[in-house]
XYZ file of C-alpha atoms in Angstrom:
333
model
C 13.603 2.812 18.483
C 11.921 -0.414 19.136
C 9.738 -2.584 16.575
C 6.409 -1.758 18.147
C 7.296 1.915 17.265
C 8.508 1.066 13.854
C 5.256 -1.117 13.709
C 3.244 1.774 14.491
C 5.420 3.991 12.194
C 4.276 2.082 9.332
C 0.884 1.854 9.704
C 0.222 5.315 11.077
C 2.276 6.058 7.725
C -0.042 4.131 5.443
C -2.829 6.061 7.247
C -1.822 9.508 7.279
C -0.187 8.702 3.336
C -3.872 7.764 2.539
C -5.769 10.789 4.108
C -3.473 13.172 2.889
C -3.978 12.207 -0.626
C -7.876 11.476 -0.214
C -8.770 14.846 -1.980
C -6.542 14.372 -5.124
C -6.920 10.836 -5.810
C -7.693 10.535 -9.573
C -7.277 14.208 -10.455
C -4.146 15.548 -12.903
C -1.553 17.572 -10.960
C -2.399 20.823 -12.898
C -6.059 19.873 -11.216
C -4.514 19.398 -7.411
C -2.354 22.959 -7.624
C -5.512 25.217 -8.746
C -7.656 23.442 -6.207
C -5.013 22.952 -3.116
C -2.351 24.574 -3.391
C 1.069 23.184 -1.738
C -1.428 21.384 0.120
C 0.445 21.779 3.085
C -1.322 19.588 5.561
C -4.822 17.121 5.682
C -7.568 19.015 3.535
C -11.234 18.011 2.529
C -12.152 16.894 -0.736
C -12.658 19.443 -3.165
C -15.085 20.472 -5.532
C -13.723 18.534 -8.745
C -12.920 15.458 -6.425
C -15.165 12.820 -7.598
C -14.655 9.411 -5.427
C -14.299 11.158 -2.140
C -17.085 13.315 -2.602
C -17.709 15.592 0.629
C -15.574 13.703 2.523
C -14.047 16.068 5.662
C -10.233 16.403 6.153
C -8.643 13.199 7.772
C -10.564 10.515 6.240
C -9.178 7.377 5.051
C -10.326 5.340 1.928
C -9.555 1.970 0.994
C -5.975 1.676 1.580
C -6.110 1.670 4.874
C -9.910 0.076 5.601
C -8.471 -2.663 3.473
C -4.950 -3.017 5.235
C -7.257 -2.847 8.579
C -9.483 -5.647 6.880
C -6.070 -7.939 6.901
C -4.906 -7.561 9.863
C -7.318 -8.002 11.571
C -8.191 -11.517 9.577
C -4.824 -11.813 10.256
C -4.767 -11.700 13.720
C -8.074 -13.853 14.518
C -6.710 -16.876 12.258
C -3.355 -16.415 13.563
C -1.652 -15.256 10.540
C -3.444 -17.757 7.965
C -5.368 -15.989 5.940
C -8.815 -18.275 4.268
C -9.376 -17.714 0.958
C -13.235 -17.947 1.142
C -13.674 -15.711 4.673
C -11.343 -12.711 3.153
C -13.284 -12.441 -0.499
C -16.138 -12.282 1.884
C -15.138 -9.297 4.157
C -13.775 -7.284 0.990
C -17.156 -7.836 -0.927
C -18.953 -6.977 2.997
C -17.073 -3.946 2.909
C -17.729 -3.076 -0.373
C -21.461 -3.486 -0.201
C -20.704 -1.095 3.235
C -19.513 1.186 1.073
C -22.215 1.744 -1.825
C -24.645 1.573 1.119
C -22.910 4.521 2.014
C -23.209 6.119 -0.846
C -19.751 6.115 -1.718
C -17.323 5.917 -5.025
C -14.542 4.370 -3.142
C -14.956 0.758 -3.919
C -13.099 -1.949 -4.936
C -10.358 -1.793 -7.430
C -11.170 -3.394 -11.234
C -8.384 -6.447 -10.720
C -10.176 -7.175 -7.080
C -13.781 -6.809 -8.151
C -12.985 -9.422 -11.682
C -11.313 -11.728 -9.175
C -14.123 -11.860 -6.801
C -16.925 -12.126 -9.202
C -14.945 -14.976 -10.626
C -14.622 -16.622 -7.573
C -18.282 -16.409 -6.735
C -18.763 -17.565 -9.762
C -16.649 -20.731 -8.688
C -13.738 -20.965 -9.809
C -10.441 -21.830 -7.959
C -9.330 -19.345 -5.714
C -5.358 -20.400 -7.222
C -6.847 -18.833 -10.905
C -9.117 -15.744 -9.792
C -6.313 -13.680 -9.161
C -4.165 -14.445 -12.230
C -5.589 -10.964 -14.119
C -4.284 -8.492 -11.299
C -2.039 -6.336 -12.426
C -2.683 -3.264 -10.311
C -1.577 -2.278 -7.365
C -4.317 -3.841 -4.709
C -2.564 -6.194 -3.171
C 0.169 -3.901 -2.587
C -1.463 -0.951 -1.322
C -3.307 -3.391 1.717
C 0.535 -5.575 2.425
C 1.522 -4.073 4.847
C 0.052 -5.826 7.518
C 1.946 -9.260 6.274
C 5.138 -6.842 6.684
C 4.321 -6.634 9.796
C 3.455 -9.454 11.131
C 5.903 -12.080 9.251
C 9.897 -11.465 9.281
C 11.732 -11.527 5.216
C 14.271 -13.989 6.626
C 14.163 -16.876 5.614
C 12.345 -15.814 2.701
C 10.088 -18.364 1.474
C 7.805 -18.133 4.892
C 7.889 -14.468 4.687
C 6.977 -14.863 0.266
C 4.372 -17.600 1.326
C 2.748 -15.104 3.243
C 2.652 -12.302 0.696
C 1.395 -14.669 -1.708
C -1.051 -16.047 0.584
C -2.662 -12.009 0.796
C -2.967 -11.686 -2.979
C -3.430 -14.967 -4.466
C -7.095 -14.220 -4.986
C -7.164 -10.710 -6.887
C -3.230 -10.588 -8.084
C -1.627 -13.722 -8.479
C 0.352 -12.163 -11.367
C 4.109 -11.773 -11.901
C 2.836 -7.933 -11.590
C 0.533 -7.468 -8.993
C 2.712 -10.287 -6.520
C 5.435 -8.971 -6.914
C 5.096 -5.477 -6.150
C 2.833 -6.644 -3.401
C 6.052 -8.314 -2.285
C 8.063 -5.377 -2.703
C 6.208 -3.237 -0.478
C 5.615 -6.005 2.723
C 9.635 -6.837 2.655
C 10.807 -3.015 2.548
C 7.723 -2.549 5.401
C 9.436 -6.013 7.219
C 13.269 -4.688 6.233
C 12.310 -1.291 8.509
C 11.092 -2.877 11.442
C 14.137 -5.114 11.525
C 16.156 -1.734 11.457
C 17.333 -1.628 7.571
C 17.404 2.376 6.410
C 15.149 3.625 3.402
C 17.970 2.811 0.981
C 18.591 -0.951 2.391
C 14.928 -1.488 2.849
C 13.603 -0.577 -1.027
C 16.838 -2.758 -2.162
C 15.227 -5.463 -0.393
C 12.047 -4.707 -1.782
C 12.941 -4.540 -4.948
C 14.866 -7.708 -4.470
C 12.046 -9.200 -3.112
C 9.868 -8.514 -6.140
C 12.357 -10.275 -7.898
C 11.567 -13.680 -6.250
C 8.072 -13.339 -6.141
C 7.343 -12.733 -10.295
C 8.511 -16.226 -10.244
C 5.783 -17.806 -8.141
C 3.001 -16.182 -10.286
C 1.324 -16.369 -13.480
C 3.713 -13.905 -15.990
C 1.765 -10.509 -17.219
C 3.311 -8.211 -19.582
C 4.978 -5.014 -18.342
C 7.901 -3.227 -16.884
C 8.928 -5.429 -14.390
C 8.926 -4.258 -10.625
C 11.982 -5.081 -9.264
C 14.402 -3.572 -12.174
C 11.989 -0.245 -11.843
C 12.167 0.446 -8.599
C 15.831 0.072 -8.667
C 16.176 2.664 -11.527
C 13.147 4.850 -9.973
C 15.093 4.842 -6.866
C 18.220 6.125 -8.326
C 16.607 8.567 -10.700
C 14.495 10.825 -7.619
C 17.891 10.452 -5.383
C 20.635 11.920 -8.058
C 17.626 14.296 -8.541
C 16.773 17.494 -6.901
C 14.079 17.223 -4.156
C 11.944 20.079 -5.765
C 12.329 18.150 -8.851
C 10.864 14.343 -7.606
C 7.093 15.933 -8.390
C 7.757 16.253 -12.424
C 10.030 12.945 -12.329
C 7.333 11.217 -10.696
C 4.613 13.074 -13.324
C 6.578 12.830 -16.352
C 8.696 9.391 -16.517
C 8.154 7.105 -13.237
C 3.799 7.513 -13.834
C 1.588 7.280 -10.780
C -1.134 5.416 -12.349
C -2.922 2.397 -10.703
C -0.642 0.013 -12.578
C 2.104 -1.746 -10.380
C 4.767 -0.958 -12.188
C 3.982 2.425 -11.791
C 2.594 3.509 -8.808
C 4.390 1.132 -6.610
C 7.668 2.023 -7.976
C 6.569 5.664 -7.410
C 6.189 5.166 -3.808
C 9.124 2.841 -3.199
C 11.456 5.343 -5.207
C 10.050 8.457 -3.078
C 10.477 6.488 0.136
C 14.651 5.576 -1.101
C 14.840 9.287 -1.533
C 13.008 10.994 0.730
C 14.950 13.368 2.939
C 11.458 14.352 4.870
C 8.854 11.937 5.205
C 6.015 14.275 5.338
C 7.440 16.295 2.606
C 7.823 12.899 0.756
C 3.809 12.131 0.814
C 2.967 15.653 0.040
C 5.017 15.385 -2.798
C 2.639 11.813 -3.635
C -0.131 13.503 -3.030
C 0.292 16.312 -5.488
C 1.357 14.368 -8.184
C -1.729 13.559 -9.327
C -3.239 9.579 -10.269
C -3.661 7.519 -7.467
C -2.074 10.134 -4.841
C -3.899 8.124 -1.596
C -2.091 4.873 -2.630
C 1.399 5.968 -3.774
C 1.558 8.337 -0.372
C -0.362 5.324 1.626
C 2.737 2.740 0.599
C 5.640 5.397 0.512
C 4.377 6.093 3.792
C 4.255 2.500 5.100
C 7.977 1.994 4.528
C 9.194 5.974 5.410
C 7.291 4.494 8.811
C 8.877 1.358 9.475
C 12.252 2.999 8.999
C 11.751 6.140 10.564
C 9.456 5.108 13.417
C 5.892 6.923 14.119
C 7.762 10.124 15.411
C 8.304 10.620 11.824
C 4.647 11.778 11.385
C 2.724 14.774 12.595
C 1.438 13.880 16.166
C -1.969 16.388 15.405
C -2.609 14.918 12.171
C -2.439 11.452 13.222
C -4.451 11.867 16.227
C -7.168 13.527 13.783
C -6.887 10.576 11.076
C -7.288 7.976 14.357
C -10.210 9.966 15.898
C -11.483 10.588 12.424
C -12.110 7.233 11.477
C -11.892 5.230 14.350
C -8.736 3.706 14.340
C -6.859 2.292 16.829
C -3.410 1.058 15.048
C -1.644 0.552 18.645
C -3.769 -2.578 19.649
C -3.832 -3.739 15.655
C 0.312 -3.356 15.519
C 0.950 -5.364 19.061
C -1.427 -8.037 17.505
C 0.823 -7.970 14.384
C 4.092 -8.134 16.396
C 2.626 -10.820 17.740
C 2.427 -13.302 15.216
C 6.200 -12.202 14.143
C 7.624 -12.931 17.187
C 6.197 -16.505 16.573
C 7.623 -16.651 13.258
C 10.863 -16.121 15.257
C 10.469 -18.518 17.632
């Protein structure tokens, strides 16, 4: 297994991780079982699914428009990533969005930011409220595209993807946590070694950001981890319900998803498991499956349902990967 196909893993993991838990997003597991089931595969929204209203089985939301957003900014600035041009494209895809018709806009730390920074203040300050788990849930891109080692590059780039919505010891760091266990996999690290460096990672990057209160991410994941991998697989759905929480806080959904990626024994199984758990099911299955990917390579996925969730929304995460790989074998060199 090569990085390209680790590369592809991952994003083809964020994709399918995001689709499959389109029709639960916000609901309460009790709420996902009456109205799916197991939900053994890619469904349509339901009838009490709110934000992805009518959407058909296979779509994506904004997880993975937003992770496409990056990289492809990404790739035309060659890796840099301008402040002014990327609040520009999220608020142009938002307005996309309600022009649409749609519910699926931008998270409340990334729509304060922005409105401050149209409002003028210093992109270094917007982002110093975000707490939730925006920047994380798009990452995976920098994970990608920039190696861990040496670290500071690697953090610089992390903290150059989130300094304008969550520039907090929070929302950086578990931003951090998911790009290094995304970069970890395509260097070849396992699920264990690659959340270990996440959470390590996380550790570092609290430091470079203004402090918010809560659990902190690094310490979290590292108990989540152990908790759901002592545990009984059938069991990781009430762990992650009842004490790990699957909210759109960082410290809990991103632990969630880093902690079900450590103990997955499936992937697939793994983001089913996200996507029943109720909360923010497309994000917690989008980043458990960005890192399951990068470990396990993209024949870790269905080949069907990924060639529905490309076809379904246009994607085409081969050409957006080799651009990624790209700018890492610079870093390299």
């Amino acid at each position: 297994m090569n990085a390209a196909d680790r590369a592809l893993g991952a994003f083809a993991g964020l994709a399918l991780g995001d689709a499959l838990g389109m029709p639960t997003q916000s609901m309460s597991a009790r709420e996902i079982a009456e109205d799916y089931g197991d939900l053994d595969g890619l469904a349509a929204a339901g009838p009490r699914q709110r934000i992805a209203a009518g959407m058909p089985a296979g779509s994506v939301t904004d997880d993975t428009e937003q992770a496409v957003l990056l990289a492809e900014l990404l790739i035309e600035h060659d890796g840099a990533l301008p402040a002014d041009e990327f609040a520009r494209r999220l608020l142009a895809w938002e307005r996309g969005m309600i022009d649409k018709g749609s519910l699926d806009l931008l998270g409340p730390s990334t729509k304060v930011a922005l409105q401050r920074l149209q409002d003028g203040e210093d992109p270094s300050v917007t982002g110093r409220g975000g707490a939730t788990n925006g920047a994380a849930m798009r990452v995976t891109p920098v994970g990608i595209a920039v190696p861990h080692v040496p670290r500071t590059p690697f953090l610089d780039a992390v903290q150059d993807s989130a300094r304008i919505t969550h520039n907090s010891s929070l929302g950086l760091a578990a931003a951090a946590a998911v790009a290094a266990a995304v970069s970890a996999g395509i260097d070849g690290a396992d699920a264990a070694e690659a959340v270990a460096t996440g959470a390590d990672y996380a550790d570092y990057a609290e430091r470079r950001a203004h402090w918010t209160a809560g659990g902190r991410i690094g310490p979290r994941v590292r108990w989540a981890a152990n908790l759901l991998r002592e545990a009984d697989p059938g069991d990781h759905h009430r762990l992650l319900v009842d004490l790990v929480g699957t909210s759109v806080a960082a410290q809990e959904s991103v632990v969630a998803a880093l902690a079900l990626a450590a103990a997955a024994a499936d992937p697939w199984d793994a983001l089913r498991t996200a996507a029943r758990a109720g909360g923010d099911t497309d994000t917690v299955a989008a980043m458990a499956g960005a890192v399951l990917g990068a470990v396990h390579g993209a024949a870790a996925w269905p080949a069907d349902a990924l060639a529905d969730v490309q076809a379904r929304n246009g994607l085409d995460l081969t050409s957006l990967c080799a651009g990624l790989l790209a700018l890492r074998e610079r870093h390299r060199n």
